[in-house]
């Protein structure tokens, strides 16, 4: 039996969604973020040394890293579903977006989260004005322009095909959902980018997405 080690409000929501799309039985073991630090509890390190979520166990297999998990589940349980045929342009785009999600889209969104925290009550009041100045500068020169450029790029790409890999829904769309949800929560993604906005509305309406949320519990991404 597959066990998804699921941290609340996290990337592991994607794994629950994929398993619901695949119709594969699984169990959810829930972990709660520390209310102050938002970090995962130490018990997750007993499953995988890095103690991050998602992690799955499937018999003898313990696998972390959401992209690797998504690829593993699709290849092991998909029977050809949600992955374009090898050697096609769709397959190459599938691979590209599968990597883009964590490799390119998430880093500036994570930096945005960190610098927002540095500017807030987590930083001692005495040095907070300096922290705010540094955060403002880094966000203004590096982080926000990168997020904007990436959002424009993704908007353009979704203008060419209905889904990220092509005209068929694939696991690359599941992998891309998290950065887009994070961008909607904290990266300035709004209905002013209609293709990306419609992508979010469309995935949120999928029955398997809704079932995944029911399994994972309340889902509100960090801001
Ligand atoms: N690139 C990794 C990132 C894993 C990751 O950072 N997960 C976050 C949840 S969204 C986490 O476990 N945060 C809690 C912590 O760092 O303690 C993946 O895609 O799986």
Short mmCIF file of C-alpha atoms and ligand atoms in Angstrom, two decimals:
data_model
loop_
_atom_site.label_atom_id
_atom_site.label_comp_id
_atom_site.label_asym_id
_atom_site.label_seq_id
_atom_site.Cartn_x
_atom_site.Cartn_y
_atom_site.Cartn_z
CA UNK A 1 0.00 0.00 0.00
CA UNK A 2 1.25 3.48 -0.87
CA UNK A 3 1.55 5.80 2.12
CA UNK A 4 1.71 9.53 1.47
CA UNK A 5 3.43 11.40 4.28
CA UNK A 6 1.42 14.56 3.97
CA UNK A 7 2.32 17.89 5.55
CA UNK A 8 -0.57 20.34 5.84
CA UNK A 9 -0.61 23.19 3.28
CA UNK A 10 2.22 21.77 1.22
CA UNK A 11 3.42 20.29 -2.01
CA UNK A 12 2.20 16.86 -1.00
CA UNK A 13 -1.31 17.96 -1.92
CA UNK A 14 -0.21 17.41 -5.53
CA UNK A 15 0.57 13.76 -4.80
CA UNK A 16 -2.87 13.18 -3.28
CA UNK A 17 -4.45 14.75 -6.35
CA UNK A 18 -2.42 12.55 -8.72
CA UNK A 19 -3.33 9.40 -6.79
CA UNK A 20 -6.99 10.37 -6.98
CA UNK A 21 -6.67 10.91 -10.75
CA UNK A 22 -5.00 7.50 -11.08
CA UNK A 23 -7.57 5.80 -8.87
CA UNK A 24 -4.83 4.00 -6.95
CA UNK A 25 -5.51 3.08 -3.28
CA UNK A 26 -3.31 4.84 -0.75
CA UNK A 27 -3.14 5.93 2.87
CA UNK A 28 -2.42 9.41 4.14
CA UNK A 29 -0.25 9.95 7.19
CA UNK A 30 -0.65 13.54 8.28
CA UNK A 31 1.98 15.84 9.75
CA UNK A 32 1.38 19.38 11.00
CA UNK A 33 3.67 22.35 10.46
CA UNK A 34 4.97 24.11 13.56
CA UNK A 35 2.60 27.07 14.04
CA UNK A 36 5.49 29.51 14.58
CA UNK A 37 8.26 28.36 12.26
CA UNK A 38 6.00 26.63 9.71
CA UNK A 39 8.60 23.86 9.53
CA UNK A 40 7.73 20.16 9.33
CA UNK A 41 7.82 18.15 12.58
CA UNK A 42 10.99 16.17 13.34
CA UNK A 43 9.09 12.86 13.03
CA UNK A 44 9.13 13.29 9.25
CA UNK A 45 12.91 12.77 9.42
CA UNK A 46 12.26 9.21 10.54
CA UNK A 47 10.74 8.60 7.11
CA UNK A 48 13.38 10.45 5.05
CA UNK A 49 16.56 12.13 6.37
CA UNK A 50 15.62 15.54 4.95
CA UNK A 51 12.26 15.57 6.72
CA UNK A 52 10.45 17.37 3.89
CA UNK A 53 7.09 16.66 2.37
CA UNK A 54 6.06 14.99 0.15
CA UNK A 55 7.55 11.60 0.87
CA UNK A 56 5.91 8.37 -0.09
CA UNK A 57 6.55 4.83 0.95
CA UNK A 58 5.44 2.02 -1.33
CA UNK A 59 6.56 -1.36 -0.06
CA UNK A 60 10.37 -1.22 0.01
CA UNK A 61 10.48 2.11 -1.81
CA UNK A 62 10.84 5.40 0.07
CA UNK A 63 10.80 8.36 -2.28
CA UNK A 64 11.02 12.11 -1.70
CA UNK A 65 10.99 15.08 -4.14
CA UNK A 66 7.58 15.75 -5.64
CA UNK A 67 8.74 15.56 -9.28
CA UNK A 68 10.34 12.17 -8.71
CA UNK A 69 7.23 10.96 -6.88
CA UNK A 70 4.91 12.14 -9.65
CA UNK A 71 7.06 10.47 -12.33
CA UNK A 72 7.31 7.25 -10.29
CA UNK A 73 3.56 7.01 -9.73
CA UNK A 74 2.71 7.73 -13.36
CA UNK A 75 5.23 5.18 -14.63
CA UNK A 76 4.40 2.50 -12.05
CA UNK A 77 0.61 2.86 -11.85
CA UNK A 78 -0.50 4.98 -14.80
CA UNK A 79 -0.77 2.40 -17.59
CA UNK A 80 0.14 5.17 -20.02
CA UNK A 81 -2.22 7.73 -18.47
CA UNK A 82 -1.13 11.35 -17.91
CA UNK A 83 2.18 10.98 -19.79
CA UNK A 84 2.61 11.71 -23.52
CA UNK A 85 4.14 9.08 -25.79
CA UNK A 86 7.97 8.94 -25.86
CA UNK A 87 9.70 10.80 -28.67
CA UNK A 88 6.85 13.29 -29.20
CA UNK A 89 7.07 17.09 -28.77
CA UNK A 90 4.45 16.66 -26.02
CA UNK A 91 6.75 14.32 -24.10
CA UNK A 92 9.59 16.82 -24.26
CA UNK A 93 7.32 19.59 -23.00
CA UNK A 94 6.10 17.22 -20.27
CA UNK A 95 9.70 16.71 -19.10
CA UNK A 96 10.43 20.42 -19.34
CA UNK A 97 7.47 21.53 -17.20
CA UNK A 98 7.97 18.66 -14.78
CA UNK A 99 11.42 20.12 -14.02
CA UNK A 100 10.51 23.78 -14.42
CA UNK A 101 8.00 23.64 -11.56
CA UNK A 102 10.55 23.04 -8.81
CA UNK A 103 13.74 24.01 -10.63
CA UNK A 104 12.70 27.47 -11.88
CA UNK A 105 9.23 28.49 -10.76
CA UNK A 106 9.48 27.73 -7.05
CA UNK A 107 12.82 29.41 -6.09
CA UNK A 108 11.69 33.04 -6.53
CA UNK A 109 8.33 32.25 -4.91
CA UNK A 110 10.16 30.78 -1.93
CA UNK A 111 12.42 33.84 -1.76
CA UNK A 112 9.34 36.03 -1.72
CA UNK A 113 7.99 34.07 1.25
CA UNK A 114 11.29 34.28 3.12
CA UNK A 115 11.76 38.02 2.56
CA UNK A 116 8.16 38.72 3.60
CA UNK A 117 8.90 36.89 6.86
CA UNK A 118 12.19 38.71 7.38
CA UNK A 119 10.27 42.00 7.17
CA UNK A 120 7.72 40.91 9.78
CA UNK A 121 7.50 40.12 13.50
CA UNK A 122 9.89 37.14 13.16
CA UNK A 123 12.73 39.72 13.05
CA UNK A 124 13.55 41.62 16.28
CA UNK A 125 11.98 45.10 16.23
CA UNK A 126 15.34 46.85 16.57
CA UNK A 127 16.74 45.57 13.29
CA UNK A 128 13.42 45.22 11.47
CA UNK A 129 13.72 48.55 9.59
CA UNK A 130 17.07 47.42 8.15
CA UNK A 131 15.66 43.99 7.34
CA UNK A 132 12.76 45.69 5.56
CA UNK A 133 15.12 47.83 3.49
CA UNK A 134 17.16 44.79 2.42
CA UNK A 135 14.00 42.81 1.66
CA UNK A 136 12.57 45.65 -0.39
CA UNK A 137 15.73 45.92 -2.43
CA UNK A 138 16.12 42.18 -3.09
CA UNK A 139 12.43 41.77 -3.89
CA UNK A 140 12.40 44.80 -6.18
CA UNK A 141 15.58 44.02 -8.10
CA UNK A 142 15.63 40.22 -8.25
CA UNK A 143 12.62 38.37 -6.96
CA UNK A 144 9.56 40.20 -8.26
CA UNK A 145 10.95 40.79 -11.79
CA UNK A 146 11.76 37.08 -12.04
CA UNK A 147 8.29 36.05 -10.89
CA UNK A 148 6.69 38.49 -13.35
CA UNK A 149 8.83 37.27 -16.26
CA UNK A 150 8.04 33.66 -15.48
CA UNK A 151 4.31 34.33 -15.18
CA UNK A 152 4.32 36.15 -18.54
CA UNK A 153 6.19 33.23 -20.09
CA UNK A 154 3.80 30.62 -18.67
CA UNK A 155 0.81 32.70 -19.74
CA UNK A 156 2.22 32.76 -23.28
CA UNK A 157 2.84 29.01 -23.30
CA UNK A 158 -0.71 28.24 -22.16
CA UNK A 159 -1.85 30.40 -25.07
CA UNK A 160 -0.30 27.83 -27.44
CA UNK A 161 -1.77 24.66 -25.89
CA UNK A 162 -4.61 23.96 -23.50
CA UNK A 163 -2.34 22.19 -21.01
CA UNK A 164 1.37 22.50 -20.27
CA UNK A 165 2.49 19.48 -22.32
CA UNK A 166 -0.03 19.93 -25.11
CA UNK A 167 -3.75 19.51 -25.69
CA UNK A 168 -4.11 16.63 -23.23
CA UNK A 169 -4.05 16.91 -19.46
CA UNK A 170 -0.88 15.31 -18.03
CA UNK A 171 0.99 14.87 -14.77
CA UNK A 172 3.06 17.94 -15.75
CA UNK A 173 -0.08 19.99 -15.07
CA UNK A 174 -0.30 18.47 -11.60
CA UNK A 175 3.35 19.29 -10.96
CA UNK A 176 2.85 22.86 -12.25
CA UNK A 177 -0.22 23.41 -10.08
CA UNK A 178 1.77 24.14 -6.93
CA UNK A 179 3.88 27.06 -8.25
CA UNK A 180 0.78 28.55 -9.83
CA UNK A 181 -1.18 28.23 -6.60
CA UNK A 182 1.75 29.73 -4.72
CA UNK A 183 1.91 32.56 -7.29
CA UNK A 184 -1.82 33.20 -6.79
CA UNK A 185 -1.31 33.25 -3.04
CA UNK A 186 1.83 35.41 -2.85
CA UNK A 187 3.31 36.06 -6.30
CA UNK A 188 0.82 38.48 -7.80
CA UNK A 189 -0.96 36.03 -10.12
CA UNK A 190 -4.50 37.33 -10.72
CA UNK A 191 -7.20 37.15 -13.38
CA UNK A 192 -5.12 39.71 -15.31
CA UNK A 193 -3.29 36.65 -16.67
CA UNK A 194 -6.38 34.91 -18.04
CA UNK A 195 -4.79 31.66 -19.27
CA UNK A 196 -3.08 30.91 -15.96
CA UNK A 197 -6.16 31.99 -14.04
CA UNK A 198 -8.39 29.73 -16.14
CA UNK A 199 -5.91 26.88 -15.62
CA UNK A 200 -6.33 27.22 -11.85
CA UNK A 201 -10.13 27.39 -12.06
CA UNK A 202 -10.20 24.34 -14.35
CA UNK A 203 -7.99 22.15 -12.18
CA UNK A 204 -9.83 23.17 -9.02
CA UNK A 205 -13.08 21.96 -10.60
CA UNK A 206 -11.73 18.46 -11.32
CA UNK A 207 -13.44 15.87 -9.11
CA UNK A 208 -10.09 14.17 -8.36
CA UNK A 209 -8.60 17.50 -7.23
CA UNK A 210 -11.52 17.99 -4.85
CA UNK A 211 -11.20 14.46 -3.50
CA UNK A 212 -7.47 15.08 -2.92
CA UNK A 213 -8.31 18.18 -0.85
CA UNK A 214 -10.81 16.18 1.20
CA UNK A 215 -8.13 13.59 1.92
CA UNK A 216 -5.41 16.16 2.71
CA UNK A 217 -7.45 18.51 4.87
CA UNK A 218 -7.74 22.30 4.64
CA UNK A 219 -5.38 23.72 2.03
CA UNK A 220 -4.24 27.35 2.20
CA UNK A 221 -0.78 28.11 0.91
CA UNK A 222 1.65 30.18 2.93
CA UNK A 223 1.76 33.87 2.07
N1 LIG B 1 11.66 20.34 -4.04
C1 LIG B 1 11.03 19.61 -2.96
C2 LIG B 1 10.67 20.61 -1.87
C3 LIG B 1 10.20 19.94 -0.60
C4 LIG B 1 9.76 20.98 0.43
O1 LIG B 1 10.44 22.00 0.66
N2 LIG B 1 8.61 20.76 1.06
C5 LIG B 1 8.10 21.68 2.02
C6 LIG B 1 6.58 21.65 1.98
S1 LIG B 1 5.88 22.53 0.65
C7 LIG B 1 8.46 21.27 3.44
O2 LIG B 1 8.56 20.10 3.72
N3 LIG B 1 8.59 22.28 4.33
C8 LIG B 1 8.77 22.07 5.72
C9 LIG B 1 10.20 22.18 6.17
O3 LIG B 1 11.06 22.59 5.37
O4 LIG B 1 10.46 21.85 7.32
C10 LIG B 1 9.81 18.87 -3.51
O5 LIG B 1 9.30 19.27 -4.55
O6 LIG B 1 9.41 17.86 -2.93
#
